Short mmCIF file of C-alpha atoms and ligand atoms in Angstrom, two decimals:
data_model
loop_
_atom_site.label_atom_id
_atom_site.label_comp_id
_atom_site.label_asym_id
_atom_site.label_seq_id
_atom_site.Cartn_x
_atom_site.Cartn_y
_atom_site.Cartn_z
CA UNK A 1 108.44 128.21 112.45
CA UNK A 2 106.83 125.63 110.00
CA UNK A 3 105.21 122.88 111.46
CA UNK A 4 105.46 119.37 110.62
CA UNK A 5 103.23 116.29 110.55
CA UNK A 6 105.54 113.62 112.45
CA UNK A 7 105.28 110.17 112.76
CA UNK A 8 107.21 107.94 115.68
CA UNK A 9 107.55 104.18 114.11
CA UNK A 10 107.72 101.51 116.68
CA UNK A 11 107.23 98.21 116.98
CA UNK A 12 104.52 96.46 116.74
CA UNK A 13 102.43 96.19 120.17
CA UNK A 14 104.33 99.11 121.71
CA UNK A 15 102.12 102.41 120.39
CA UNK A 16 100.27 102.67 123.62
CA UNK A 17 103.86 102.81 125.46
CA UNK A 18 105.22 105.43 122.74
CA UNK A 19 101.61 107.44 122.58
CA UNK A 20 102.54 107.59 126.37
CA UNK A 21 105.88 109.21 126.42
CA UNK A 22 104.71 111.42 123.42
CA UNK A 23 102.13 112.72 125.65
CA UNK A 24 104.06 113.03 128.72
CA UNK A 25 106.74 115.19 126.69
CA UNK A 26 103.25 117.55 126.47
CA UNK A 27 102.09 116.27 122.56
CA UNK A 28 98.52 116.02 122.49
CA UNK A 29 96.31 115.18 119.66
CA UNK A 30 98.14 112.08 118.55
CA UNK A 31 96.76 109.44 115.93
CA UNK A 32 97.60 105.92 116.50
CA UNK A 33 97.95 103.39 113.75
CA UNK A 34 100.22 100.04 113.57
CA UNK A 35 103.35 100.45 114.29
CA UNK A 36 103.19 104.67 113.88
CA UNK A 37 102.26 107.35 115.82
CA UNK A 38 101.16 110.43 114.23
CA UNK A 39 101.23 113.99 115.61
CA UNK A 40 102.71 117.27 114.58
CA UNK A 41 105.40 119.70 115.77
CA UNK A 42 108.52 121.78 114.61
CA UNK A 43 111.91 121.92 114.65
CA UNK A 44 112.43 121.88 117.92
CA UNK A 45 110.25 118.81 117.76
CA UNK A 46 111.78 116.63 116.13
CA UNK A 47 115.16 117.42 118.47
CA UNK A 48 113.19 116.93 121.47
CA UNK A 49 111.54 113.61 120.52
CA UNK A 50 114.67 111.93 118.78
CA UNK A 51 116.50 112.92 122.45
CA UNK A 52 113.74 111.99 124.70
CA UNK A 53 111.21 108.92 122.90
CA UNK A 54 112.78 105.43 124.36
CA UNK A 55 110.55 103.48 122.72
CA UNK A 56 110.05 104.47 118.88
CA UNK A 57 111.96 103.73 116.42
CA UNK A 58 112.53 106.47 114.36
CA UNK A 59 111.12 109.87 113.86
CA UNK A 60 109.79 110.60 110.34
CA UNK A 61 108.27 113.75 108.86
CA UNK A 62 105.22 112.97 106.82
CA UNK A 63 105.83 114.66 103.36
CA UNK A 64 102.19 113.51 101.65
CA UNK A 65 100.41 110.49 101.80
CA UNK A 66 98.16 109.45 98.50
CA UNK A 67 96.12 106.56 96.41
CA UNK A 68 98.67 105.10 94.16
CA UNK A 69 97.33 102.68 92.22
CA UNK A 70 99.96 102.47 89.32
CA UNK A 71 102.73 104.12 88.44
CA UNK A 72 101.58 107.39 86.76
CA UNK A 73 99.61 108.20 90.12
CA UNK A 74 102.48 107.87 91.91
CA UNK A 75 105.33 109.42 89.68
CA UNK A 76 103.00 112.87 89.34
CA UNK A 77 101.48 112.49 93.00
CA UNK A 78 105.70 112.20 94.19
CA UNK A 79 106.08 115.65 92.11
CA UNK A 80 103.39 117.66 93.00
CA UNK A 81 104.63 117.37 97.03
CA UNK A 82 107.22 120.02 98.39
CA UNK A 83 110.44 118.32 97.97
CA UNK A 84 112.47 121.67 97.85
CA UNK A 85 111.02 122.59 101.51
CA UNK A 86 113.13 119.90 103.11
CA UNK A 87 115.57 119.36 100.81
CA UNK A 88 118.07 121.51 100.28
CA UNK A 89 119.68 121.81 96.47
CA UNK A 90 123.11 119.96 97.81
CA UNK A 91 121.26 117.27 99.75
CA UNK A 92 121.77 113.99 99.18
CA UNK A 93 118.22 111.60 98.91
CA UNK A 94 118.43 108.03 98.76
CA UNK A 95 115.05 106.84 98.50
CA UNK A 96 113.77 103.37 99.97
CA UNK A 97 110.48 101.57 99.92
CA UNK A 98 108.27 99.16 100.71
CA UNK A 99 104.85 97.67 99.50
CA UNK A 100 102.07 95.86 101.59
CA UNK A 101 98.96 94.63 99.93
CA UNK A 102 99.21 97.15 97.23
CA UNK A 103 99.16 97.04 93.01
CA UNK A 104 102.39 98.19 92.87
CA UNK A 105 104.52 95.85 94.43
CA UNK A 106 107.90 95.62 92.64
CA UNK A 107 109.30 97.92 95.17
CA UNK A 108 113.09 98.90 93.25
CA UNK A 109 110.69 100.18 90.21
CA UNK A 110 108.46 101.68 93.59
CA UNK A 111 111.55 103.37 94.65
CA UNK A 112 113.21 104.38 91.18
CA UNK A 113 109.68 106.39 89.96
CA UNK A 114 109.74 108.06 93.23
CA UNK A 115 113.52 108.73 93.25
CA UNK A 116 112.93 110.16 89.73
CA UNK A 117 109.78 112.27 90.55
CA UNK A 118 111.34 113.99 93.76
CA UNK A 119 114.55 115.03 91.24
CA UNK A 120 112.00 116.36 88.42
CA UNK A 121 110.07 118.55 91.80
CA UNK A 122 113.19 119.84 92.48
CA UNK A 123 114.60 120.81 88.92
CA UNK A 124 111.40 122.75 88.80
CA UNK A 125 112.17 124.39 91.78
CA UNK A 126 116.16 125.20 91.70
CA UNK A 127 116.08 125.61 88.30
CA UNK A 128 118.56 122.81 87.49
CA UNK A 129 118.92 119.74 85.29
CA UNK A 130 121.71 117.99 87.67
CA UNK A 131 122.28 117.30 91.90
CA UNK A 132 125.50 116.32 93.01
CA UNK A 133 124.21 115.48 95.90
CA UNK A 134 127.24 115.23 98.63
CA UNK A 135 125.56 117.69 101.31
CA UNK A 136 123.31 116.31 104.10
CA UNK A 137 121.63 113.43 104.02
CA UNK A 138 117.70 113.26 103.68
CA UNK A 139 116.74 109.62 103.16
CA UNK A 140 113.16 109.43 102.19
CA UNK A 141 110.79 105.97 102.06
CA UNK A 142 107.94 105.50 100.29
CA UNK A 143 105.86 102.67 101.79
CA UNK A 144 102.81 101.29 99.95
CA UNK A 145 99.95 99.96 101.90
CA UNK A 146 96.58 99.25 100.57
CA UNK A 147 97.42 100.98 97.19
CA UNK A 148 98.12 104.08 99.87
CA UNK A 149 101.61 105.31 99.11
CA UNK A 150 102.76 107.59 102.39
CA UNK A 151 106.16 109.72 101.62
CA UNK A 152 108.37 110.10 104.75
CA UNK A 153 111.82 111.55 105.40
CA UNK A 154 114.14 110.07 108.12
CA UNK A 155 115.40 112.96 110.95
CA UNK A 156 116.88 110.25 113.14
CA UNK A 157 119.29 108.35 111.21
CA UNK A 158 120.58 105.22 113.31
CA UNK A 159 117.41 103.92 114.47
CA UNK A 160 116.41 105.48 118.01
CA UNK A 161 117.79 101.92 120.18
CA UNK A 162 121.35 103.14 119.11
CA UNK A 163 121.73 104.92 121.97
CA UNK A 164 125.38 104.84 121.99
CA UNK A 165 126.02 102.79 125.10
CA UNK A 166 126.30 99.30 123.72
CA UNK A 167 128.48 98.17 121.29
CA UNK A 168 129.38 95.06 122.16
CA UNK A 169 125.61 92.37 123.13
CA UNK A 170 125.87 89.10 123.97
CA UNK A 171 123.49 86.22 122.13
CA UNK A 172 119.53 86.90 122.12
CA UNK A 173 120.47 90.66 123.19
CA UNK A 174 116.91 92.95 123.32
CA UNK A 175 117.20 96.14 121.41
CA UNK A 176 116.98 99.17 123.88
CA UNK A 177 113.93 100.53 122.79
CA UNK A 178 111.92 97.12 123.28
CA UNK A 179 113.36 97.12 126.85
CA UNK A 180 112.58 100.54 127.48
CA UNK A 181 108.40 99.51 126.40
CA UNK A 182 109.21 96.53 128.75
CA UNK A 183 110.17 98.48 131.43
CA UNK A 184 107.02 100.90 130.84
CA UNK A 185 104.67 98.70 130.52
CA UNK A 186 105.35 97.45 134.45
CA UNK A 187 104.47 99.47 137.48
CA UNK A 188 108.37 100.14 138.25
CA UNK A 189 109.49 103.66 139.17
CA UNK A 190 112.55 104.32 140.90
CA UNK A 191 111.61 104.00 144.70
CA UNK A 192 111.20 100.21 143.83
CA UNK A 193 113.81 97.45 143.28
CA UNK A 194 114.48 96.55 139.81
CA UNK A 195 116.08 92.97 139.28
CA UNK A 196 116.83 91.37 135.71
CA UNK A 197 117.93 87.93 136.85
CA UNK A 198 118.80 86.98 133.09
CA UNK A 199 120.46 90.07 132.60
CA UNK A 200 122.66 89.26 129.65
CA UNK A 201 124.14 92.08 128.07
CA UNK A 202 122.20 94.20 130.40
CA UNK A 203 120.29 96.23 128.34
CA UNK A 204 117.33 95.82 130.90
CA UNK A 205 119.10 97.30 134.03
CA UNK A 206 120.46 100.00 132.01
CA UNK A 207 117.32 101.10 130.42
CA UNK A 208 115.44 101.20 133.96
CA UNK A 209 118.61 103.14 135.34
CA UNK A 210 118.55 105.75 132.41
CA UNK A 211 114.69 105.90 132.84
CA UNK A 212 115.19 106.02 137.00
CA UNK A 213 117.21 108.92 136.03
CA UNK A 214 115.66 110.39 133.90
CA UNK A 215 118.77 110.47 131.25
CA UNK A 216 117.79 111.39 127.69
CA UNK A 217 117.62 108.29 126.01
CA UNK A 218 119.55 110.17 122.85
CA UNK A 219 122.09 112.39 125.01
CA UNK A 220 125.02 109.94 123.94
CA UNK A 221 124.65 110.08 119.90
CA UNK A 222 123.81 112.44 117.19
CA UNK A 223 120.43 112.42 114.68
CA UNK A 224 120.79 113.34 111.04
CA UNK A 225 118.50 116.35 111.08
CA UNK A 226 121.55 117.48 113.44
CA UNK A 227 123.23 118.38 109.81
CA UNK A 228 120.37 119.48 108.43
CA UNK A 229 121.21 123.24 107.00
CA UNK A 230 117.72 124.34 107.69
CA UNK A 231 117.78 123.54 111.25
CA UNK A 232 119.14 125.82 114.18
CA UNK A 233 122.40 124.24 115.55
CA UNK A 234 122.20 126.08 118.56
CA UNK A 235 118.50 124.80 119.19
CA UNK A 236 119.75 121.49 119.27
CA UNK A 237 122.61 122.43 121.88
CA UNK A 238 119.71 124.23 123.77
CA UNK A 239 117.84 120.80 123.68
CA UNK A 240 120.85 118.43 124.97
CA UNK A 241 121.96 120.63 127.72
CA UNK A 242 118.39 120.59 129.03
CA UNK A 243 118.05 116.86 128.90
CA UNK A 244 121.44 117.37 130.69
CA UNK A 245 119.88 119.27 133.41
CA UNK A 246 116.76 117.11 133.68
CA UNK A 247 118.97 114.02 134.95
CA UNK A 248 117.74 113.02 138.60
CA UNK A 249 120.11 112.30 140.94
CA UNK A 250 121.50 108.67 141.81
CA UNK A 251 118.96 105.61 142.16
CA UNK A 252 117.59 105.38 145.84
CA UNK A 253 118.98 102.13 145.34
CA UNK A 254 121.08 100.04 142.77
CA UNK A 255 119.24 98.26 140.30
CA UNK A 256 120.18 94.72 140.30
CA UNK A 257 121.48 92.10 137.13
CA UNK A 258 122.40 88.68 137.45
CA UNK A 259 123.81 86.36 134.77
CA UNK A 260 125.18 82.76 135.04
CA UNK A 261 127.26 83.43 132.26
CA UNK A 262 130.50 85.23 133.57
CA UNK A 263 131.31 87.09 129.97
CA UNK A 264 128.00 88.37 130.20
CA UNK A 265 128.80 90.79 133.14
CA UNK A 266 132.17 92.37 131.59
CA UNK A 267 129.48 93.63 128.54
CA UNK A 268 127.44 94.56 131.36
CA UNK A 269 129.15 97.11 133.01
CA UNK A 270 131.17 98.58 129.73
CA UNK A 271 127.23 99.13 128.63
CA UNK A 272 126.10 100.79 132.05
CA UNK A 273 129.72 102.48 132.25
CA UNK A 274 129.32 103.92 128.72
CA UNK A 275 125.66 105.19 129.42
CA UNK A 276 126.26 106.77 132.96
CA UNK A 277 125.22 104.56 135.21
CA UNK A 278 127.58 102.43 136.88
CA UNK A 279 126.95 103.79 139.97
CA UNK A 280 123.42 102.91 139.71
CA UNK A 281 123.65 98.86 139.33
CA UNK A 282 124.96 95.65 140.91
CA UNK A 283 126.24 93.00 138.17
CA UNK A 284 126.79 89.76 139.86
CA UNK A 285 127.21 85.92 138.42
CA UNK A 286 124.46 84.36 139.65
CA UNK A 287 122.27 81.18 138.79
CA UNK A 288 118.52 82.03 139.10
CA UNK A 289 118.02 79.52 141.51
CA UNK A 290 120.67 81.54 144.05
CA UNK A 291 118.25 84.45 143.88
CA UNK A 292 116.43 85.84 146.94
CA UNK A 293 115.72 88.73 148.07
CA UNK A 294 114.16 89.81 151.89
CA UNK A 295 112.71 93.12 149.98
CA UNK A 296 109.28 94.13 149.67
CA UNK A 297 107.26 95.44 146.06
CA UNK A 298 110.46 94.90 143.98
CA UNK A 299 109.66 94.35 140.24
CA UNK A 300 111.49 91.46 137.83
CA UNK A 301 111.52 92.29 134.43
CA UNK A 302 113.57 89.44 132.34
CA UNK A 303 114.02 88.04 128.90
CA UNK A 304 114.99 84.76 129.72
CA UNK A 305 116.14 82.04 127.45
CA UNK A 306 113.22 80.93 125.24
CA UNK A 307 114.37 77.29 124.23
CA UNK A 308 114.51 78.25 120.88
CA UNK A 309 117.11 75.86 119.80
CA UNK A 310 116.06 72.06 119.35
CA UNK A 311 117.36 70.16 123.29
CA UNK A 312 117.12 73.26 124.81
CA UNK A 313 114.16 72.64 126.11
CA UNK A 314 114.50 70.99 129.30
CA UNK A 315 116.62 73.33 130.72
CA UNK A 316 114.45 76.15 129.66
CA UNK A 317 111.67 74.28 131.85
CA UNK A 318 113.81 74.35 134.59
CA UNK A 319 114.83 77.82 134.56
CA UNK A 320 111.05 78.68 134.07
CA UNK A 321 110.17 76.44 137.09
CA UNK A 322 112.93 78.00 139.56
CA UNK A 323 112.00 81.15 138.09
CA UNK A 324 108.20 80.45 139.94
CA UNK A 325 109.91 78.83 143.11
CA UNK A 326 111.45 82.01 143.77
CA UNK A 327 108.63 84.98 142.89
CA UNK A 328 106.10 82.26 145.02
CA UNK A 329 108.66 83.45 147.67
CA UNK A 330 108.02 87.60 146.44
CA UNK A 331 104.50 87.92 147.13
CA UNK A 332 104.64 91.47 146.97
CA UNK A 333 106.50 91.62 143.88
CA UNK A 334 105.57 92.25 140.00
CA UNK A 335 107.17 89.89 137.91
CA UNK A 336 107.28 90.24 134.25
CA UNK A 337 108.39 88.15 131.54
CA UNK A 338 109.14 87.81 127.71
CA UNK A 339 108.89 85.12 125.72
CA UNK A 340 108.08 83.04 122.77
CA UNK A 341 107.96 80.04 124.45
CA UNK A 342 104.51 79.10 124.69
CA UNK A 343 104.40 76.82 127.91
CA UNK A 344 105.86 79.47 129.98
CA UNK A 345 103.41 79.88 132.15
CA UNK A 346 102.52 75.77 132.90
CA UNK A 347 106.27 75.98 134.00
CA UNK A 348 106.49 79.33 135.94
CA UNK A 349 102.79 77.78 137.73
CA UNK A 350 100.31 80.63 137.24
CA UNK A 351 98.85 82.32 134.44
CA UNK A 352 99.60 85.79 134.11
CA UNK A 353 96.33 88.32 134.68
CA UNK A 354 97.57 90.22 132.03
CA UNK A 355 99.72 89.44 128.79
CA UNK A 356 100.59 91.21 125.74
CA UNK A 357 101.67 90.37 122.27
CA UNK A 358 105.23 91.57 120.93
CA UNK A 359 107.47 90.85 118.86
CA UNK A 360 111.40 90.43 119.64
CA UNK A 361 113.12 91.09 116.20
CA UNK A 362 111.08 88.62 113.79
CA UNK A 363 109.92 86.20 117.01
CA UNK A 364 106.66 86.44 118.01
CA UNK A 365 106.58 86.57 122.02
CA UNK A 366 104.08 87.17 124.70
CA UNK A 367 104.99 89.82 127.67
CA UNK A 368 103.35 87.88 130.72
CA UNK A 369 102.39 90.59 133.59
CA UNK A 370 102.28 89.95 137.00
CA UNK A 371 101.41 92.94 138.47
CA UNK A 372 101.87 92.26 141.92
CA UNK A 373 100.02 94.38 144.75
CA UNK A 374 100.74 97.71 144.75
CA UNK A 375 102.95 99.22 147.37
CA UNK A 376 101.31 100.80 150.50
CA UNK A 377 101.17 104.26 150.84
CA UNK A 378 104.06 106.31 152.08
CA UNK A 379 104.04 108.59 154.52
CA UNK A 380 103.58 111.66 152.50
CA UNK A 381 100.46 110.27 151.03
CA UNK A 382 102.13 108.45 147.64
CA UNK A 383 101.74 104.90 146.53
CA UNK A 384 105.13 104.08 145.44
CA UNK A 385 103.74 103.84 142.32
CA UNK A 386 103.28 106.53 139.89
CA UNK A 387 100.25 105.22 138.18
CA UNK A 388 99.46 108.26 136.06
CA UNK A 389 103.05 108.59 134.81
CA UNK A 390 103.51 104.60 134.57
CA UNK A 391 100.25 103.09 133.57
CA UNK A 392 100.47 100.04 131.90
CA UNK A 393 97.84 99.55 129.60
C1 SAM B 1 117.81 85.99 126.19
S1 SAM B 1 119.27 86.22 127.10
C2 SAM B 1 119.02 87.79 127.86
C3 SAM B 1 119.48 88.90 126.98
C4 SAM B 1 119.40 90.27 127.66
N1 SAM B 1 118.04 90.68 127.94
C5 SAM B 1 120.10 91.31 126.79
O1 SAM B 1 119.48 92.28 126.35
O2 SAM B 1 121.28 91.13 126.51
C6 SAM B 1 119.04 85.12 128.44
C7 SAM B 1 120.17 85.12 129.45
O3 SAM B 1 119.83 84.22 130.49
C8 SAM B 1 121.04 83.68 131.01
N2 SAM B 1 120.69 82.43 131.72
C9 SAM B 1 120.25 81.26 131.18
N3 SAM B 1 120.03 80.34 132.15
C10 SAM B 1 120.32 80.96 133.33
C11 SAM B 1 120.30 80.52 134.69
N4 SAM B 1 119.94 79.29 135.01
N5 SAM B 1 120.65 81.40 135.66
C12 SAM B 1 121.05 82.67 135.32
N6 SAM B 1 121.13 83.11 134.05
C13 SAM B 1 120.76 82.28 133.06
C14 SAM B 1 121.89 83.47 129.77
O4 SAM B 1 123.28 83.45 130.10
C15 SAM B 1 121.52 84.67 128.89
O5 SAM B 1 122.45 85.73 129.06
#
């Protein structure tokens, strides 16, 4: 079986979180850069990571990475790599790219000399002058950094936070696989109480129920190197029906998501109705200052409005300040926000021990952590908390 070097993309800040599931799906030896995760695996691989990783972006193989200083080094560089091991003579190969810091920096010329190259390796190879290509799709990016020019091919297609559940969002919706690194990055696991009390669309209380669950992030789509002729079809049935059998049984108890805005709850449960997990969550309409809760060790995690818009402001401050009225009143609890909105914590009341910068789309935010005590031990000598399988940092 020929391996592969892989690389998960993700977003910036969220490595450590991906590096995490990557080793916790048993990959070891992994190289950590911005935004990428490196490591190296086969076929079986690449299914198993595009079903399982909730917090990458896409999977990529690494075809050859080089110095590319101008465009002769990069045409015969783009040549000299084995184009006809991936793709097939049939294939089709639309080629994007990117350029950081480097020489070469009009990226369509980028993209047409590597376009070209790739067809002149592979006339070499098939022994052919033309390629229709109309069979499977192999989309390959060059992306220049530094006057480094790294080759990739896409495996997953639809980037990895199309999960399939969601296709309607409401306004300032999070993309699934930032939730999923939000949800990570707390000290939740499923024998706690999960409440989003700005739930929106409710991508947050689905991701915790799918990763309560432990439901395959990718069970409910396909990946493009599903079509791929040169991988085994029945290895990739072999991979979904095992995520199928890894699914834990219902949450100990529902995970809770509140909204103010009624429509908000109707995209709610299509989402957690779509994705399995109905049965797993309470939507309710409910202001933030209705919330209260006679639990113990529950954990928020919310994206709450960010006052982005000009006279949104005030009512952002208030939110923020009922938000700290009521986790005063949670002592026990974590409590974890996102935001871009920089006096968050002056409103909320406390500084956060422990924050963490991210970006949400093109906004830069801050991930304020309150960690909360941890849980007591139960009887049976665990914490409540799985801190090997949930570390945060
Ligand atoms: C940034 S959006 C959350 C988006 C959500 N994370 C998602 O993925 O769809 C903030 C949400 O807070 C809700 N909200 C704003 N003020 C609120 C309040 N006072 N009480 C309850 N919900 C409120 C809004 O209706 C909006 O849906």
């Amino acid at each position: 079986m020929p391996r592969f070097e892989l690389i998960a993309t993700t977003t910036f800040g969220l490595e450590t979180v991906v590096s995490r599931e990557l080793e916790k799906l048993g990959y070891t030896e992994l190289r950590v850069l911005d935004g990428k995760v490196h490591f190296s695996g086969d076929d079986r691989d690449i299914a198993r990571c595009n079903m399982w990783l909730r917090s990458a972006d896409r999977l990529l193989i690494k075809v050859g990475e080089f110095q590319a200083p101008d465009f002769g080094a990069l045409f015969d560089k783009t040549v000299d790599l084995p184009w006809s091991d991936y793709i097939p003579v049939d294939a089709k190969f639309p080629v994007a790219g990117r350029s950081v810091q480097s020489r070469l920096h009009a990226v369509p010329a980028v993209q047409g000399a590597v376009k070209k190259a790739i067809v002149e390796s592979l006339k070499k190879k098939y022994n052919r002058f033309r390629f229709e290509e109309t069979g499977a799709e192999f989309p390959v990016e060059v992306s220049l950094l530094r006057d480094v020019a790294t080759l990739t091919i896409d495996t997953s297609g639809e980037g990895l936070h199309k999960r399939g559940y969601r296709e309607y969002a409401g306004p300032a919706p999070l993309r699934e696989t930032m939730a999923a690194g939000l949800i990570q990055l707390s000290y939740w696991n499923r024998d706690r109480q999960f409440v989003d009390p700005f739930c929106g669309s409710g991508t947050l209380a689905v991701e915790a129920a799918m990763i309560g669950r432990n439901i395959a992030p990718g069970s409910g789509r396909s990946f493009l190197a599903e079509d791929w002729p040169w991988m085994d079809r029945r290895m990739w049935k072999e991979v979904r029906s095992e995520a199928k059998d890894l699914r834990l049984p219902r949450m100990p108890e529902p995970i809770l998501g509140y909204d103010h805005d009624p429509a908000a709850m109707r995209l709610c449960e299509r989402s957690a109705s779509e994705a399995g997990v109905s049965g797993d969550i309470q939507f309710r309409v409910q202001e933030i200052s209705e919330f209260k809760s006679n639990r113990e060790y529950g954990v928020i995690v919310c994206n709450p409005p960010y006052g982005e818009r000009m006279g949104d402001q005030q009512e952002v401050e208030a939110v923020y300040r009922e938000l700290g009225r009521i986790c005063d009143l949670l002592p026990t609890w974590g409590v974890y926000v996102i935001t871009s909105n920089q006096w968050f914590e002056k409103h909320f009341g406390r500084r956060a021990p422990r924050r963490r910068k991210l970006y949400n789309g093109r906004l830069e935010c801050q991930y304020y952590q309150y960690l909360g005590p941890a849980p007591p031990r139960l009887a049976d000598g665990a914490t409540g908390v799985d801190v090997e399988e949930n570390k945060p940092e």
